[in-house]
mmCIF file of C-alpha atoms and ligand atoms in Angstrom:
data_model
loop_
_atom_site.group_PDB
_atom_site.id
_atom_site.type_symbol
_atom_site.label_atom_id
_atom_site.label_comp_id
_atom_site.label_asym_id
_atom_site.label_seq_id
_atom_site.Cartn_x
_atom_site.Cartn_y
_atom_site.Cartn_z
ATOM 1 C CA MET W 1 94.647 129.295 91.142
ATOM 2 C CA PRO W 2 94.633 125.589 90.244
ATOM 3 C CA LYS W 3 97.657 123.479 89.449
ATOM 4 C CA LEU W 4 97.654 121.479 86.233
ATOM 5 C CA HIS W 5 99.494 118.188 85.727
ATOM 6 C CA ALA W 6 99.842 116.259 82.462
ATOM 7 C CA LEU W 7 99.739 112.505 83.082
ATOM 8 C CA CYS W 8 100.696 109.821 80.574
ATOM 9 C CA CYS W 9 98.271 106.887 80.471
ATOM 10 C CA GLY W 10 100.280 104.762 78.068
ATOM 11 C CA ARG W 11 101.161 105.152 74.434
ATOM 12 C CA LEU W 12 99.343 103.942 71.352
ATOM 13 C CA ARG W 13 101.106 102.498 68.339
ATOM 14 C CA PHE W 14 99.220 102.356 65.039
ATOM 15 C CA ASP W 15 99.546 102.870 61.320
ATOM 16 C CA ARG W 16 100.182 106.548 60.603
ATOM 17 C CA SER W 17 97.494 106.592 57.888
ATOM 18 C CA ILE W 18 94.928 106.574 60.738
ATOM 19 C CA PHE W 19 96.152 110.037 61.764
ATOM 20 C CA PHE W 20 97.287 111.195 58.327
ATOM 21 C CA PRO W 21 95.002 109.665 55.678
ATOM 22 C CA ASP W 22 97.022 111.289 52.873
ATOM 23 C CA LYS W 23 100.179 109.369 53.855
ATOM 24 C CA SER W 24 100.720 105.873 52.543
ATOM 25 C CA PRO W 25 100.075 103.068 55.041
ATOM 26 C CA GLY W 26 102.755 100.685 56.295
ATOM 27 C CA VAL W 27 104.589 102.993 58.712
ATOM 28 C CA ASP W 28 103.760 102.955 62.418
ATOM 29 C CA MET W 29 103.634 105.947 64.725
ATOM 30 C CA THR W 30 103.474 106.049 68.533
ATOM 31 C CA VAL W 31 101.682 108.760 70.491
ATOM 32 C CA PRO W 32 101.007 109.473 74.164
ATOM 33 C CA VAL W 33 97.574 109.036 75.745
ATOM 34 C CA PRO W 34 97.188 112.078 78.009
ATOM 35 C CA SER W 35 95.061 112.660 81.047
ATOM 36 C CA PHE W 36 95.106 115.977 82.924
ATOM 37 C CA LEU W 37 94.845 116.437 86.658
ATOM 38 C CA VAL W 38 93.615 119.815 87.885
ATOM 39 C CA MET W 39 94.246 120.431 91.583
ATOM 40 C CA HIS W 40 91.853 123.211 92.531
ATOM 41 C CA PRO W 41 91.201 124.495 96.060
ATOM 42 C CA LYS W 42 87.641 123.203 95.688
ATOM 43 C CA GLY W 43 88.635 119.707 94.533
ATOM 44 C CA ASN W 44 90.663 117.525 92.193
ATOM 45 C CA LEU W 45 89.467 117.132 88.618
ATOM 46 C CA LEU W 46 90.595 114.619 86.026
ATOM 47 C CA PHE W 47 90.166 115.443 82.344
ATOM 48 C CA ASP W 48 90.039 112.121 80.466
ATOM 49 C CA THR W 49 90.833 108.739 81.965
ATOM 50 C CA GLY W 50 93.065 107.213 79.272
ATOM 51 C CA VAL W 51 92.941 103.636 78.059
ATOM 52 C CA HIS W 52 91.803 100.712 80.213
ATOM 53 C CA CYS W 53 94.637 99.674 82.547
ATOM 54 C CA LEU W 54 94.586 96.087 81.280
ATOM 55 C CA ALA W 55 94.485 96.967 77.582
ATOM 56 C CA ALA W 56 98.166 96.092 77.134
ATOM 57 C CA SER W 57 97.852 92.579 78.544
ATOM 58 C CA GLU W 58 94.265 91.808 77.486
ATOM 59 C CA PRO W 59 93.755 93.906 74.356
ATOM 60 C CA GLU W 60 90.877 92.030 72.746
ATOM 61 C CA GLN W 61 88.891 91.629 75.982
ATOM 62 C CA ARG W 62 89.293 95.292 76.923
ATOM 63 C CA LEU W 63 89.195 97.048 73.571
ATOM 64 C CA GLY W 64 87.317 94.644 71.348
ATOM 65 C CA GLU W 65 88.729 92.851 68.339
ATOM 66 C CA ARG W 66 88.485 95.728 65.864
ATOM 67 C CA THR W 67 90.091 98.421 68.028
ATOM 68 C CA ALA W 68 92.738 96.005 69.350
ATOM 69 C CA GLY W 69 93.592 95.153 65.748
ATOM 70 C CA LEU W 70 94.261 98.802 64.889
ATOM 71 C CA PHE W 71 95.847 100.117 68.097
ATOM 72 C CA LYS W 72 98.511 98.538 70.280
ATOM 73 C CA LEU W 73 98.956 99.926 73.787
ATOM 74 C CA VAL W 74 102.636 100.249 74.630
ATOM 75 C CA GLY W 75 104.495 102.324 77.187
ATOM 76 C CA ALA W 76 106.176 101.987 80.567
ATOM 77 C CA ALA W 77 104.605 99.968 83.382
ATOM 78 C CA ASP W 78 103.884 103.124 85.380
ATOM 79 C CA GLU W 79 102.094 104.791 82.468
ATOM 80 C CA VAL W 80 98.670 103.796 83.749
ATOM 81 C CA LEU W 81 96.280 106.142 85.520
ATOM 82 C CA PRO W 82 96.449 104.769 89.112
ATOM 83 C CA ALA W 83 100.279 104.755 89.030
ATOM 84 C CA GLN W 84 100.348 108.283 87.620
ATOM 85 C CA LEU W 85 98.061 109.525 90.398
ATOM 86 C CA ALA W 86 100.146 107.683 93.001
ATOM 87 C CA LYS W 87 103.190 109.700 91.954
ATOM 88 C CA LEU W 88 101.303 112.759 93.155
ATOM 89 C CA GLY W 89 100.288 111.021 96.375
ATOM 90 C CA LEU W 90 96.724 110.532 95.164
ATOM 91 C CA LYS W 91 94.374 107.564 94.942
ATOM 92 C CA THR W 92 91.400 107.307 92.633
ATOM 93 C CA ASN W 93 89.093 108.267 95.512
ATOM 94 C CA ASP W 94 90.927 111.592 95.843
ATOM 95 C CA ILE W 95 89.362 112.624 92.526
ATOM 96 C CA HIS W 96 86.166 114.653 92.971
ATOM 97 C CA THR W 97 85.196 115.341 89.367
ATOM 98 C CA VAL W 98 85.921 113.499 86.128
ATOM 99 C CA VAL W 99 85.515 115.010 82.668
ATOM 100 C CA ASN W 100 85.493 113.108 79.404
ATOM 101 C CA SER W 101 86.445 115.108 76.333
ATOM 102 C CA HIS W 102 84.573 112.435 74.371
ATOM 103 C CA LEU W 103 83.754 108.750 74.557
ATOM 104 C CA HIS W 104 86.440 107.070 72.470
ATOM 105 C CA PHE W 105 88.312 104.205 74.140
ATOM 106 C CA ASP W 106 91.475 106.239 74.830
ATOM 107 C CA HIS W 107 89.656 109.020 76.703
ATOM 108 C CA CYS W 108 87.195 107.157 78.947
ATOM 109 C CA GLY W 109 88.991 103.820 79.342
ATOM 110 C CA CYS W 110 89.353 104.046 83.137
ATOM 111 C CA ASN W 111 85.952 105.595 83.900
ATOM 112 C CA ALA W 112 85.079 102.414 85.795
ATOM 113 C CA LEU W 113 87.595 103.407 88.489
ATOM 114 C CA PHE W 114 85.330 106.332 89.444
ATOM 115 C CA PRO W 115 81.944 104.820 90.357
ATOM 116 C CA ASP W 116 80.952 107.546 92.859
ATOM 117 C CA VAL W 117 82.328 110.584 91.073
ATOM 118 C CA PRO W 118 80.315 112.968 88.856
ATOM 119 C CA ILE W 119 81.487 112.532 85.250
ATOM 120 C CA LEU W 120 80.929 115.631 83.108
ATOM 121 C CA VAL W 121 80.231 114.945 79.443
ATOM 122 C CA GLN W 122 78.536 117.146 76.860
ATOM 123 C CA LYS W 123 74.891 116.167 76.481
ATOM 124 C CA THR W 124 75.323 115.923 72.709
ATOM 125 C CA GLU W 125 78.090 113.359 73.212
ATOM 126 C CA LEU W 126 76.044 111.242 75.614
ATOM 127 C CA ASP W 127 72.955 111.400 73.391
ATOM 128 C CA ALA W 128 74.981 110.290 70.356
ATOM 129 C CA ALA W 129 76.693 107.550 72.366
ATOM 130 C CA ARG W 130 73.289 106.206 73.404
ATOM 131 C CA GLY W 131 71.907 106.492 69.872
ATOM 132 C CA PRO W 132 71.608 103.819 67.221
ATOM 133 C CA LYS W 133 74.787 104.757 65.316
ATOM 134 C CA SER W 134 76.971 105.205 68.365
ATOM 135 C CA HIS W 135 80.538 106.321 67.752
ATOM 136 C CA ALA W 136 81.459 105.618 71.376
ATOM 137 C CA HIS W 137 83.295 102.707 72.969
ATOM 138 C CA ALA W 138 80.445 101.158 74.979
ATOM 139 C CA GLN W 139 82.662 98.812 76.962
ATOM 140 C CA SER W 140 84.522 101.799 78.442
ATOM 141 C CA TRP W 141 81.721 104.260 79.112
ATOM 142 C CA ASP W 142 78.382 102.420 79.208
ATOM 143 C CA LEU W 143 78.575 101.425 82.869
ATOM 144 C CA PRO W 144 76.561 102.312 85.984
ATOM 145 C CA LEU W 145 78.421 105.584 86.556
ATOM 146 C CA ASP W 146 77.307 109.075 87.564
ATOM 147 C CA TYR W 147 77.229 110.849 84.193
ATOM 148 C CA ARG W 148 76.238 114.513 84.387
ATOM 149 C CA PRO W 149 75.351 115.938 80.980
ATOM 150 C CA ILE W 150 76.441 119.517 80.424
ATOM 151 C CA ASP W 151 75.202 121.739 77.646
ATOM 152 C CA GLY W 152 77.768 124.067 76.117
ATOM 153 C CA GLU W 153 80.408 126.060 77.970
ATOM 154 C CA HIS W 154 80.756 125.108 81.620
ATOM 155 C CA ASP W 155 82.692 126.924 84.369
ATOM 156 C CA VAL W 156 83.468 123.957 86.626
ATOM 157 C CA PHE W 157 84.397 125.769 89.852
ATOM 158 C CA GLY W 158 82.490 129.004 89.238
ATOM 159 C CA ASP W 159 85.621 131.170 89.276
ATOM 160 C CA GLY W 160 86.601 131.070 85.593
ATOM 161 C CA SER W 161 89.746 129.030 86.223
ATOM 162 C CA VAL W 162 88.579 125.763 84.628
ATOM 163 C CA LEU W 163 86.355 126.076 81.577
ATOM 164 C CA LEU W 164 84.953 123.243 79.489
ATOM 165 C CA PHE W 165 83.788 124.255 76.036
ATOM 166 C CA PRO W 166 82.392 122.363 73.037
ATOM 167 C CA THR W 167 84.766 121.572 70.171
ATOM 168 C CA PRO W 168 82.611 119.247 68.066
ATOM 169 C CA GLY W 169 83.530 117.561 64.810
ATOM 170 C CA HIS W 170 85.799 114.706 65.835
ATOM 171 C CA THR W 171 82.702 113.398 67.633
ATOM 172 C CA PRO W 172 79.256 115.013 68.017
ATOM 173 C CA GLY W 173 79.825 116.371 71.524
ATOM 174 C CA HIS W 174 83.580 116.658 71.878
ATOM 175 C CA GLN W 175 84.792 119.220 74.436
ATOM 176 C CA SER W 176 88.125 120.795 75.343
ATOM 177 C CA MET W 177 89.304 122.338 78.617
ATOM 178 C CA GLN W 178 90.974 125.635 79.447
ATOM 179 C CA VAL W 179 92.813 125.917 82.768
ATOM 180 C CA ARG W 180 94.114 129.268 83.998
ATOM 181 C CA VAL W 181 97.087 128.533 86.251
ATOM 182 C CA SER W 182 98.073 132.152 86.886
ATOM 183 C CA ARG W 183 96.955 135.650 85.944
ATOM 184 C CA ASP W 184 99.076 135.575 82.829
ATOM 185 C CA GLN W 185 99.127 131.891 81.855
ATOM 186 C CA ALA W 186 96.455 129.459 80.668
ATOM 187 C CA PHE W 187 96.572 126.037 79.030
ATOM 188 C CA VAL W 188 94.043 124.488 76.705
ATOM 189 C CA ALA W 189 93.849 120.710 76.453
ATOM 190 C CA THR W 190 92.415 120.315 72.968
ATOM 191 C CA ALA W 191 91.991 116.517 73.254
ATOM 192 C CA ASP W 192 91.048 115.013 69.881
ATOM 193 C CA ALA W 193 89.660 118.270 68.476
ATOM 194 C CA CYS W 194 93.242 118.508 67.196
ATOM 195 C CA TYR W 195 95.656 115.588 67.400
ATOM 196 C CA THR W 196 98.963 117.378 66.754
ATOM 197 C CA GLN W 197 100.604 120.673 65.809
ATOM 198 C CA GLU W 198 100.940 119.298 62.274
ATOM 199 C CA HIS W 199 97.166 118.823 62.077
ATOM 200 C CA MET W 200 96.649 122.367 63.323
ATOM 201 C CA ASP W 201 99.180 123.928 60.943
ATOM 202 C CA GLY W 202 97.771 122.169 57.896
ATOM 203 C CA GLU W 203 94.124 122.003 59.057
ATOM 204 C CA LEU W 204 94.443 118.263 58.502
ATOM 205 C CA LEU W 205 91.592 115.946 59.315
ATOM 206 C CA SER W 206 92.254 112.419 60.510
ATOM 207 C CA GLY W 207 90.523 109.267 59.375
ATOM 208 C CA ARG W 208 88.139 109.476 62.345
ATOM 209 C CA VAL W 209 85.887 112.448 61.810
ATOM 210 C CA TRP W 210 82.198 112.689 62.554
ATOM 211 C CA ASP W 211 81.649 116.078 60.856
ATOM 212 C CA PRO W 212 84.551 117.582 58.854
ATOM 213 C CA LYS W 213 83.155 121.122 58.706
ATOM 214 C CA GLN W 214 82.519 121.265 62.437
ATOM 215 C CA MET W 215 85.984 119.874 63.089
ATOM 216 C CA ILE W 216 87.636 122.589 60.983
ATOM 217 C CA ASP W 217 85.569 125.242 62.795
ATOM 218 C CA SER W 218 86.673 123.821 66.162
ATOM 219 C CA MET W 219 90.322 123.781 65.088
ATOM 220 C CA ARG W 220 90.068 127.429 64.036
ATOM 221 C CA GLN W 221 88.481 128.327 67.376
ATOM 222 C CA LEU W 222 91.364 126.582 69.169
ATOM 223 C CA ARG W 223 93.941 128.273 66.950
ATOM 224 C CA ARG W 224 92.521 131.684 67.871
ATOM 225 C CA LEU W 225 92.838 130.771 71.554
ATOM 226 C CA GLY W 226 96.428 129.624 71.026
ATOM 227 C CA GLU W 227 97.286 132.928 69.356
ATOM 228 C CA ARG W 228 96.699 134.761 72.628
ATOM 229 C CA SER W 229 100.015 135.568 74.238
ATOM 230 C CA ASP W 230 98.992 133.969 77.548
ATOM 231 C CA THR W 231 97.467 130.735 76.232
ATOM 232 C CA HIS W 232 99.239 127.491 75.289
ATOM 233 C CA LEU W 233 97.530 124.684 73.393
ATOM 234 C CA ILE W 234 98.274 121.092 74.385
ATOM 235 C CA PHE W 235 97.310 118.839 71.511
ATOM 236 C CA GLY W 236 95.513 115.531 71.909
ATOM 237 C CA HIS W 237 98.222 113.089 70.853
ATOM 238 C CA ASP W 238 101.365 115.000 69.863
ATOM 239 C CA ALA W 239 104.483 112.949 70.677
ATOM 240 C CA ALA W 240 106.930 115.774 69.929
ATOM 241 C CA GLN W 241 105.065 118.325 72.019
ATOM 242 C CA TRP W 242 104.613 115.810 74.841
ATOM 243 C CA ALA W 243 108.342 115.083 74.983
ATOM 244 C CA ALA W 244 108.995 118.765 75.731
ATOM 245 C CA LEU W 245 106.187 119.124 78.279
ATOM 246 C CA PRO W 246 106.593 118.895 82.066
ATOM 247 C CA THR W 247 104.644 115.772 83.041
ATOM 248 C CA GLY W 248 103.737 113.790 86.129
ATOM 249 C CA SER W 249 104.468 115.476 89.444
ATOM 250 C CA THR W 250 105.859 118.636 87.803
ATOM 251 C CA SER W 251 102.989 121.019 87.202
ATOM 252 C CA LEU W 252 102.524 123.068 84.049
ATOM 253 C CA GLY W 253 103.051 126.769 84.161
HETATM 254 ZN ZN1 LIG A 301 88.882 110.357 69.681
HETATM 255 ZN ZN1 LIG A 302 92.282 110.095 71.274
#
């Protein structure tokens, strides 16, 4: 059975109306930027690569003027991907597979650190990112990297322990990951298919939605998974849930 570690790749501060369009603007909120390390007997997998390591010190160069104007990267000095891996005794070249849930700047920001590693992304997401109305953050993902398009549900290690499955709506080819850490315990990293418990409870859509109907369908699919007695959902950017979660070198489960 694999081990699953939740890593914090910084925190984003922004106006809460970006997450909750029905709330009046003018109040900031701060959320974690998660990455997940799966240590499987067949190799180490990273689900999402966070924000670019230099985004705090060089926001406009790394994120672009528009994104840097909306989101400020804050957080402790060790809340960057290489430092998080180092706490587990790992370097970037100890990672054998990378997965991007989707191609927004806070989920593929450190892809450049993995030039020789297969990067699994849903084909729909890659096609849309390469299309004329791209939703993706080109500076982070559009690099000479080893992208491997996958089409639908994907059993990464062939033993059912790590499943990628499409949860579209937030973006065209968004995917989430289920990791079974023991016979009676599994975790699902929803990524941005659902930002927080509050979004799930109220079926709330954020300001960044590619297809609202698909996003609601994906949230309902995730809710059904979370209703299983052995399955825990980990939301994409939920500060309250994150604060209660074992992180870093302590594995989940
Ligand atoms: Zn996103
Ligand atoms: Zn995000």
